[in-house]
């Protein structure tokens, strides 16, 4: 690469990704094939429109790529219609809302502070500005309170009920949400971004049979390139989604990313991906158990999926922000996260979110989870002892070097 400045930071980032234990629950490491597709000459091509109906010539190859992406995605999630063009999960959600709602319509969702997502109605996001969002809550133990969802649905009469979360460690009962939506005649939508890889492999029940629209990103547990997808079994809704995505909110699709998505779906259809997803869950259970044994309080007392949420303020008297910085010091990357009914502001927060999708891609196993829990615990124990923190960092490096990246 001729641009030395950018090359320098890519090299540094590669080293960071190689040396650190990556526990950010929404991140992963893609295969060499996906990396190659996303870095390919496909980035040069404009292809506004859809396969066989483009506004540009020369789309013969990208048409085949988008068709392959759509067909593989349909097969993977057993769904009739899919749009693979959204640039991100946020635009996928924007398109889904526009396909189902009018501005100002009411939506019932899990808000960001309860474990939802910015685009699930936060006031600083287009979602909270364009629609009237109401939030359902968690029980004090941290589980979705389905009785409250039903009560609020009947009271508020939203046009849409939304399920899906960014920091919810338990299974979501999509059938229950559908039952409530039907009871009040609301649309039901699921944003399964975090759990897509588990849904693809049957390790989390699929929302496809229940929801009018399912959105997802492709880069979390699904281990594809950064991007979004929208799925539905309803042809009329599908037509609307297509026109909302293009020309409604996007221009030319990112064909290099769509090629990466196509490869991701193919990889996720392989039996080895099921094994991978099972290992994510096994590792997460083990990490949760090991932290609990060392006296850490986990929201809901454990996990069913790829992530866990530690109440670090109650467990060790540090805010999420302080804990995130401390773990960074020893080479463990996590993110601070609000916990349900948090008394601290989001930029400080009382929680830490940890996920096992990325480290499982590197081949970390359950024995490694014991070592990670030990390193985390020692970091809190010796938080003011630089010599000890250096030693813990060495242990982290030993672990990451025993599971090298393949790039
Ligand atoms: N920012 C992502 C996450 O970390 O969960 C969600 O889009």
Short mmCIF file of C-alpha atoms and ligand atoms in Angstrom, two decimals:
data_model
loop_
_atom_site.label_atom_id
_atom_site.label_comp_id
_atom_site.label_asym_id
_atom_site.label_seq_id
_atom_site.Cartn_x
_atom_site.Cartn_y
_atom_site.Cartn_z
CA UNK A 1 0.00 0.00 0.00
CA UNK A 2 1.41 3.38 -1.01
CA UNK A 3 -0.41 5.43 1.61
CA UNK A 4 2.01 4.97 4.48
CA UNK A 5 -0.16 6.69 7.09
CA UNK A 6 -3.17 4.48 6.51
CA UNK A 7 -0.97 1.42 6.11
CA UNK A 8 0.57 2.15 9.49
CA UNK A 9 -2.79 2.19 11.24
CA UNK A 10 -4.03 -0.93 9.47
CA UNK A 11 -0.85 -2.71 10.60
CA UNK A 12 -1.36 -1.46 14.15
CA UNK A 13 -5.01 -2.54 14.09
CA UNK A 14 -4.07 -5.98 12.81
CA UNK A 15 -1.64 -6.29 15.74
CA UNK A 16 -4.34 -5.14 18.18
CA UNK A 17 -6.81 -7.68 16.79
CA UNK A 18 -4.13 -10.38 16.94
CA UNK A 19 -2.90 -9.64 20.47
CA UNK A 20 -6.10 -8.80 22.31
CA UNK A 21 -8.82 -11.07 23.62
CA UNK A 22 -11.82 -9.72 21.72
CA UNK A 23 -14.93 -9.98 23.88
CA UNK A 24 -17.05 -7.33 22.16
CA UNK A 25 -20.25 -9.31 21.63
CA UNK A 26 -21.04 -7.75 18.25
CA UNK A 27 -17.66 -8.37 16.62
CA UNK A 28 -16.10 -11.32 14.83
CA UNK A 29 -13.28 -12.29 12.45
CA UNK A 30 -14.24 -13.00 8.83
CA UNK A 31 -12.74 -15.74 6.65
CA UNK A 32 -10.03 -14.99 4.10
CA UNK A 33 -12.59 -15.48 1.32
CA UNK A 34 -14.88 -12.80 2.75
CA UNK A 35 -11.97 -10.44 3.30
CA UNK A 36 -10.88 -10.97 -0.31
CA UNK A 37 -14.38 -10.29 -1.67
CA UNK A 38 -14.83 -7.14 0.40
CA UNK A 39 -11.41 -5.85 -0.70
CA UNK A 40 -12.05 -6.73 -4.35
CA UNK A 41 -12.61 -4.75 -7.56
CA UNK A 42 -16.35 -5.15 -7.04
CA UNK A 43 -16.09 -1.88 -5.10
CA UNK A 44 -15.71 -0.15 -8.49
CA UNK A 45 -19.16 -1.07 -9.77
CA UNK A 46 -22.37 0.95 -9.64
CA UNK A 47 -25.50 -1.20 -9.69
CA UNK A 48 -28.48 0.90 -8.60
CA UNK A 49 -31.63 -1.18 -8.79
CA UNK A 50 -32.01 -4.94 -8.45
CA UNK A 51 -30.75 -7.91 -10.53
CA UNK A 52 -31.98 -7.66 -14.15
CA UNK A 53 -33.51 -4.23 -13.36
CA UNK A 54 -30.49 -1.95 -12.99
CA UNK A 55 -29.99 1.69 -13.87
CA UNK A 56 -26.47 0.98 -15.17
CA UNK A 57 -24.97 -1.22 -17.83
CA UNK A 58 -22.29 -3.80 -17.16
CA UNK A 59 -24.11 -5.45 -14.27
CA UNK A 60 -23.90 -8.98 -15.67
CA UNK A 61 -21.53 -10.25 -12.99
CA UNK A 62 -22.88 -8.33 -10.02
CA UNK A 63 -26.40 -9.54 -10.91
CA UNK A 64 -25.19 -13.12 -10.50
CA UNK A 65 -23.52 -12.24 -7.20
CA UNK A 66 -26.62 -10.57 -5.76
CA UNK A 67 -28.80 -13.48 -6.93
CA UNK A 68 -26.46 -15.95 -5.24
CA UNK A 69 -26.51 -13.89 -2.03
CA UNK A 70 -30.32 -13.83 -2.03
CA UNK A 71 -30.74 -17.54 -2.79
CA UNK A 72 -28.21 -18.62 -0.16
CA UNK A 73 -29.74 -16.33 2.44
CA UNK A 74 -33.22 -17.73 1.71
CA UNK A 75 -31.91 -21.25 2.11
CA UNK A 76 -30.04 -20.44 5.31
CA UNK A 77 -33.00 -18.88 7.12
CA UNK A 78 -35.76 -20.76 5.32
CA UNK A 79 -37.46 -17.58 4.21
CA UNK A 80 -39.21 -16.63 0.95
CA UNK A 81 -37.93 -13.11 0.24
CA UNK A 82 -34.75 -11.28 1.13
CA UNK A 83 -33.14 -7.93 0.38
CA UNK A 84 -29.36 -8.07 0.81
CA UNK A 85 -28.64 -4.42 -0.04
CA UNK A 86 -28.88 -2.56 3.32
CA UNK A 87 -25.53 -1.01 4.11
CA UNK A 88 -26.02 -1.64 7.83
CA UNK A 89 -28.40 -2.87 10.50
CA UNK A 90 -29.57 0.71 11.04
CA UNK A 91 -30.60 1.19 7.40
CA UNK A 92 -32.22 -2.26 7.43
CA UNK A 93 -34.32 -1.14 10.40
CA UNK A 94 -35.11 2.21 8.79
CA UNK A 95 -36.33 0.42 5.66
CA UNK A 96 -38.39 -2.04 7.71
CA UNK A 97 -40.13 0.78 9.61
CA UNK A 98 -40.82 2.67 6.39
CA UNK A 99 -42.27 -0.45 4.79
CA UNK A 100 -44.71 -0.99 7.67
CA UNK A 101 -45.37 2.41 9.26
CA UNK A 102 -46.34 6.00 8.62
CA UNK A 103 -44.48 8.79 10.37
CA UNK A 104 -45.76 9.24 13.91
CA UNK A 105 -47.06 5.66 14.25
CA UNK A 106 -46.70 3.96 17.61
CA UNK A 107 -44.14 1.20 18.16
CA UNK A 108 -43.54 -0.93 21.24
CA UNK A 109 -39.92 -2.07 21.65
CA UNK A 110 -37.13 -2.76 24.11
CA UNK A 111 -35.28 0.52 24.62
CA UNK A 112 -31.50 0.88 24.56
CA UNK A 113 -31.20 1.18 28.32
CA UNK A 114 -33.05 -2.13 28.77
CA UNK A 115 -30.81 -3.94 26.27
CA UNK A 116 -32.37 -2.89 22.95
CA UNK A 117 -30.70 -0.84 20.23
CA UNK A 118 -30.32 2.82 19.31
CA UNK A 119 -32.59 2.28 16.28
CA UNK A 120 -35.29 0.75 18.46
CA UNK A 121 -36.63 4.18 19.36
CA UNK A 122 -33.89 6.22 21.02
CA UNK A 123 -34.61 9.94 20.86
CA UNK A 124 -31.21 10.66 19.30
CA UNK A 125 -31.89 8.18 16.47
CA UNK A 126 -34.14 8.69 13.43
CA UNK A 127 -36.33 5.95 14.90
CA UNK A 128 -37.29 7.88 18.01
CA UNK A 129 -37.70 11.06 15.99
CA UNK A 130 -39.88 9.66 13.20
CA UNK A 131 -42.13 7.33 15.22
CA UNK A 132 -43.71 7.30 18.66
CA UNK A 133 -41.84 4.58 20.51
CA UNK A 134 -42.89 3.07 23.82
CA UNK A 135 -40.66 0.75 25.79
CA UNK A 136 -41.36 -2.57 27.46
CA UNK A 137 -39.14 -3.48 30.35
CA UNK A 138 -37.28 -6.32 31.97
CA UNK A 139 -38.10 -7.89 35.30
CA UNK A 140 -35.75 -6.93 38.12
CA UNK A 141 -33.85 -10.17 37.39
CA UNK A 142 -33.34 -8.99 33.81
CA UNK A 143 -35.78 -11.18 31.85
CA UNK A 144 -38.29 -9.78 29.31
CA UNK A 145 -41.53 -9.19 31.17
CA UNK A 146 -44.01 -10.69 28.68
CA UNK A 147 -46.96 -9.85 30.95
CA UNK A 148 -45.97 -6.21 30.76
CA UNK A 149 -45.47 -6.42 26.99
CA UNK A 150 -49.07 -7.66 26.69
CA UNK A 151 -50.44 -5.06 29.11
CA UNK A 152 -48.63 -2.20 27.31
CA UNK A 153 -49.67 -3.54 23.90
CA UNK A 154 -53.34 -3.50 24.88
CA UNK A 155 -53.02 -0.06 26.49
CA UNK A 156 -50.92 1.66 23.78
CA UNK A 157 -52.21 -0.18 20.68
CA UNK A 158 -48.96 0.18 18.69
CA UNK A 159 -48.96 -0.43 14.96
CA UNK A 160 -45.75 -2.45 15.39
CA UNK A 161 -44.23 -4.57 18.14
CA UNK A 162 -40.47 -5.02 17.87
CA UNK A 163 -38.36 -7.78 19.45
CA UNK A 164 -34.60 -8.10 19.39
CA UNK A 165 -31.76 -6.81 21.51
CA UNK A 166 -28.11 -5.88 21.70
CA UNK A 167 -27.47 -6.87 25.29
CA UNK A 168 -29.97 -9.57 26.22
CA UNK A 169 -28.35 -12.84 27.35
CA UNK A 170 -31.45 -15.04 27.16
CA UNK A 171 -33.64 -16.69 24.52
CA UNK A 172 -36.43 -14.52 23.15
CA UNK A 173 -39.90 -16.07 22.93
CA UNK A 174 -40.91 -14.97 19.42
CA UNK A 175 -44.11 -17.07 19.51
CA UNK A 176 -45.25 -15.15 22.58
CA UNK A 177 -44.54 -11.79 20.91
CA UNK A 178 -46.48 -12.92 17.82
CA UNK A 179 -49.43 -13.98 19.99
CA UNK A 180 -49.51 -10.53 21.63
CA UNK A 181 -49.15 -8.76 18.26
CA UNK A 182 -52.03 -10.78 16.81
CA UNK A 183 -54.17 -10.03 19.85
CA UNK A 184 -54.03 -6.30 19.11
CA UNK A 185 -53.66 -6.52 15.32
CA UNK A 186 -50.11 -5.10 15.25
CA UNK A 187 -47.27 -5.92 12.88
CA UNK A 188 -44.48 -7.94 14.46
CA UNK A 189 -40.85 -7.28 13.56
CA UNK A 190 -37.65 -8.89 14.83
CA UNK A 191 -34.13 -7.47 14.70
CA UNK A 192 -32.06 -10.63 15.17
CA UNK A 193 -28.67 -9.03 14.47
CA UNK A 194 -26.92 -10.39 17.54
CA UNK A 195 -28.23 -13.95 17.38
CA UNK A 196 -28.35 -14.47 13.57
CA UNK A 197 -25.60 -17.11 13.65
CA UNK A 198 -27.44 -19.00 16.38
CA UNK A 199 -30.74 -18.79 14.50
CA UNK A 200 -29.04 -20.01 11.30
CA UNK A 201 -27.87 -23.13 13.13
CA UNK A 202 -30.99 -23.84 15.17
CA UNK A 203 -29.40 -22.85 18.47
CA UNK A 204 -31.97 -20.11 18.97
CA UNK A 205 -35.57 -20.49 17.76
CA UNK A 206 -36.08 -18.70 14.46
CA UNK A 207 -38.27 -15.58 14.27
CA UNK A 208 -39.01 -16.22 10.56
CA UNK A 209 -42.25 -18.20 11.10
CA UNK A 210 -43.65 -15.46 13.34
CA UNK A 211 -42.49 -12.03 12.19
CA UNK A 212 -43.78 -9.85 9.34
CA UNK A 213 -40.21 -8.60 8.87
CA UNK A 214 -36.89 -9.85 10.22
CA UNK A 215 -33.82 -7.62 9.98
CA UNK A 216 -30.25 -8.53 10.80
CA UNK A 217 -26.67 -7.52 10.41
CA UNK A 218 -24.30 -10.03 8.87
CA UNK A 219 -21.16 -9.34 10.91
CA UNK A 220 -21.92 -10.52 14.43
CA UNK A 221 -22.48 -14.21 15.26
CA UNK A 222 -23.12 -14.78 11.52
CA UNK A 223 -19.43 -13.93 10.87
CA UNK A 224 -19.89 -12.11 7.59
CA UNK A 225 -18.89 -8.65 6.33
CA UNK A 226 -20.36 -5.51 7.94
CA UNK A 227 -23.85 -4.99 6.53
CA UNK A 228 -27.58 -5.56 6.84
CA UNK A 229 -30.32 -7.80 5.42
CA UNK A 230 -34.13 -7.74 5.50
CA UNK A 231 -36.32 -10.84 5.26
CA UNK A 232 -40.04 -11.54 4.99
CA UNK A 233 -42.45 -14.24 3.87
CA UNK A 234 -44.99 -11.66 2.70
CA UNK A 235 -44.72 -10.69 -0.98
CA UNK A 236 -46.53 -7.34 -0.58
CA UNK A 237 -44.22 -6.35 2.27
CA UNK A 238 -41.23 -7.51 0.22
CA UNK A 239 -42.19 -5.21 -2.65
CA UNK A 240 -42.39 -2.30 -0.24
CA UNK A 241 -39.05 -3.17 1.36
CA UNK A 242 -37.38 -3.21 -2.06
CA UNK A 243 -38.64 0.23 -3.03
CA UNK A 244 -37.82 1.68 0.39
CA UNK A 245 -34.22 0.37 0.28
CA UNK A 246 -33.74 1.60 -3.29
CA UNK A 247 -34.55 4.32 -4.28
CA UNK A 248 -36.08 5.20 -0.89
CA UNK A 249 -33.07 5.44 1.37
CA UNK A 250 -30.03 4.10 -0.48
CA UNK A 251 -28.36 4.60 -3.84
CA UNK A 252 -25.94 2.08 -5.30
CA UNK A 253 -25.56 -1.15 -3.36
CA UNK A 254 -22.09 -2.08 -2.09
CA UNK A 255 -21.49 -5.02 -4.41
CA UNK A 256 -18.18 -5.98 -2.81
CA UNK A 257 -20.00 -6.32 0.52
CA UNK A 258 -22.89 -8.22 -1.08
CA UNK A 259 -20.31 -10.69 -2.45
CA UNK A 260 -18.96 -11.01 1.10
CA UNK A 261 -22.51 -11.64 2.36
CA UNK A 262 -22.99 -14.37 -0.28
CA UNK A 263 -19.84 -16.11 0.94
CA UNK A 264 -20.92 -15.68 4.56
CA UNK A 265 -24.28 -17.42 3.87
CA UNK A 266 -22.50 -20.27 2.11
CA UNK A 267 -20.10 -20.70 5.01
CA UNK A 268 -23.00 -20.64 7.48
CA UNK A 269 -24.71 -23.45 5.54
CA UNK A 270 -21.70 -25.73 6.15
CA UNK A 271 -21.94 -28.32 8.97
CA UNK A 272 -18.75 -26.83 10.47
CA UNK A 273 -20.60 -23.57 11.10
CA UNK A 274 -23.09 -25.39 13.31
CA UNK A 275 -20.19 -26.77 15.30
CA UNK A 276 -18.77 -23.25 15.52
CA UNK A 277 -22.07 -21.80 16.77
CA UNK A 278 -22.39 -24.57 19.37
CA UNK A 279 -18.89 -23.75 20.57
CA UNK A 280 -19.79 -20.04 20.89
CA UNK A 281 -22.65 -20.98 23.22
CA UNK A 282 -20.59 -23.56 25.16
CA UNK A 283 -17.79 -21.05 25.65
CA UNK A 284 -20.21 -18.38 26.79
CA UNK A 285 -21.82 -20.73 29.32
CA UNK A 286 -18.40 -21.69 30.62
CA UNK A 287 -17.20 -18.08 30.87
CA UNK A 288 -20.42 -17.19 32.72
CA UNK A 289 -19.97 -20.10 35.16
CA UNK A 290 -16.34 -19.23 35.80
CA UNK A 291 -17.17 -15.57 36.51
CA UNK A 292 -20.06 -16.53 38.80
CA UNK A 293 -17.75 -18.89 40.71
CA UNK A 294 -15.38 -15.96 41.25
CA UNK A 295 -18.17 -13.88 42.75
CA UNK A 296 -19.35 -11.82 39.77
CA UNK A 297 -23.03 -10.95 39.49
CA UNK A 298 -24.48 -11.68 36.04
CA UNK A 299 -27.73 -10.12 34.88
CA UNK A 300 -30.32 -12.96 34.76
CA UNK A 301 -27.76 -15.15 36.57
CA UNK A 302 -26.31 -16.57 33.35
CA UNK A 303 -26.73 -16.83 29.59
CA UNK A 304 -28.51 -18.83 26.87
CA UNK A 305 -26.65 -17.32 23.94
CA UNK A 306 -23.35 -15.75 22.86
CA UNK A 307 -23.19 -12.93 25.41
CA UNK A 308 -23.33 -12.16 29.08
CA UNK A 309 -23.83 -8.99 31.05
CA UNK A 310 -21.88 -8.47 34.28
CA UNK A 311 -23.09 -6.05 36.94
CA UNK A 312 -19.54 -4.92 37.60
CA UNK A 313 -20.54 -2.07 39.89
CA UNK A 314 -22.19 -4.44 42.37
CA UNK A 315 -19.52 -7.10 41.82
CA UNK A 316 -16.32 -5.06 42.16
CA UNK A 317 -17.34 -1.47 42.93
CA UNK A 318 -16.10 -0.12 39.58
CA UNK A 319 -18.21 1.52 36.89
CA UNK A 320 -18.41 -0.12 33.48
CA UNK A 321 -16.22 2.66 32.10
CA UNK A 322 -13.48 2.09 34.69
CA UNK A 323 -13.69 -1.68 34.22
CA UNK A 324 -13.48 -1.37 30.43
CA UNK A 325 -10.31 0.76 30.75
CA UNK A 326 -8.77 -1.62 33.28
CA UNK A 327 -9.36 -4.69 31.09
CA UNK A 328 -8.01 -2.84 28.06
CA UNK A 329 -4.80 -2.32 30.05
CA UNK A 330 -4.30 -6.12 30.15
CA UNK A 331 -5.34 -6.70 26.52
CA UNK A 332 -8.95 -7.78 27.08
CA UNK A 333 -11.42 -5.79 24.96
CA UNK A 334 -14.96 -5.44 26.32
CA UNK A 335 -17.55 -2.68 26.31
CA UNK A 336 -19.22 -0.91 29.15
CA UNK A 337 -22.95 -1.43 29.01
CA UNK A 338 -25.99 -0.16 30.86
CA UNK A 339 -27.66 -2.81 32.95
CA UNK A 340 -31.43 -2.85 33.49
CA UNK A 341 -32.45 0.03 35.80
CA UNK A 342 -28.90 1.37 35.80
CA UNK A 343 -28.35 4.31 38.15
CA UNK A 344 -25.26 5.48 36.25
CA UNK A 345 -25.41 7.34 32.90
CA UNK A 346 -24.79 5.30 29.70
CA UNK A 347 -21.27 6.70 29.14
CA UNK A 348 -20.30 5.49 32.63
CA UNK A 349 -22.76 2.60 33.27
CA UNK A 350 -22.67 -0.24 35.79
CA UNK A 351 -22.22 -3.15 33.41
CA UNK A 352 -19.81 -4.94 31.15
CA UNK A 353 -21.00 -6.86 28.09
CA UNK A 354 -18.90 -9.82 26.97
CA UNK A 355 -19.42 -12.15 24.02
CA UNK A 356 -17.64 -15.25 22.77
CA UNK A 357 -18.29 -15.19 18.98
CA UNK A 358 -14.93 -13.66 17.99
CA UNK A 359 -12.68 -15.69 20.28
CA UNK A 360 -14.48 -18.90 19.30
CA UNK A 361 -13.62 -18.15 15.65
CA UNK A 362 -9.97 -18.19 16.74
CA UNK A 363 -10.44 -21.63 18.29
CA UNK A 364 -10.63 -20.64 21.95
CA UNK A 365 -12.14 -23.53 23.91
CA UNK A 366 -13.67 -24.02 27.34
CA UNK A 367 -10.28 -24.43 29.05
CA UNK A 368 -9.36 -21.02 27.62
CA UNK A 369 -12.53 -19.57 29.18
CA UNK A 370 -11.20 -20.57 32.60
CA UNK A 371 -7.96 -18.71 31.88
CA UNK A 372 -9.84 -15.64 30.59
CA UNK A 373 -12.03 -15.53 33.71
CA UNK A 374 -8.91 -15.86 35.83
CA UNK A 375 -7.17 -12.99 33.99
CA UNK A 376 -10.28 -10.79 34.33
CA UNK A 377 -10.54 -11.56 38.03
CA UNK A 378 -6.83 -10.94 38.66
CA UNK A 379 -7.03 -7.61 36.83
CA UNK A 380 -9.73 -6.43 39.24
CA UNK A 381 -7.81 -7.80 42.22
CA UNK A 382 -4.56 -6.06 41.28
CA UNK A 383 -6.06 -3.01 39.60
CA UNK A 384 -3.57 -0.65 41.25
CA UNK A 385 -0.50 -2.87 40.87
CA UNK A 386 1.28 -2.16 37.57
CA UNK A 387 3.71 -5.06 37.90
CA UNK A 388 0.87 -7.53 38.37
CA UNK A 389 -1.13 -5.97 35.54
CA UNK A 390 1.90 -6.45 33.26
CA UNK A 391 2.04 -10.11 34.27
CA UNK A 392 -1.67 -10.55 33.52
CA UNK A 393 -1.11 -8.90 30.13
CA UNK A 394 1.62 -11.50 29.46
CA UNK A 395 -0.85 -14.27 30.24
CA UNK A 396 -3.32 -12.72 27.79
CA UNK A 397 -0.63 -12.56 25.10
CA UNK A 398 0.24 -16.20 25.70
CA UNK A 399 -3.40 -17.10 25.16
CA UNK A 400 -3.89 -15.07 21.99
CA UNK A 401 -0.58 -16.32 20.54
CA UNK A 402 -1.75 -19.89 21.06
CA UNK A 403 -4.73 -19.11 18.77
CA UNK A 404 -3.26 -17.01 15.94
CA UNK A 405 -5.39 -15.20 13.39
CA UNK A 406 -5.22 -16.51 9.83
CA UNK A 407 -4.74 -13.26 7.93
N1 LIG B 1 -23.38 -1.66 18.02
C1 LIG B 1 -23.88 -3.01 18.00
C2 LIG B 1 -23.59 -3.72 19.25
O1 LIG B 1 -22.49 -3.58 19.75
O2 LIG B 1 -24.42 -4.46 19.74
C3 LIG B 1 -25.30 -3.08 17.66
O3 LIG B 1 -25.50 -2.54 16.41
#
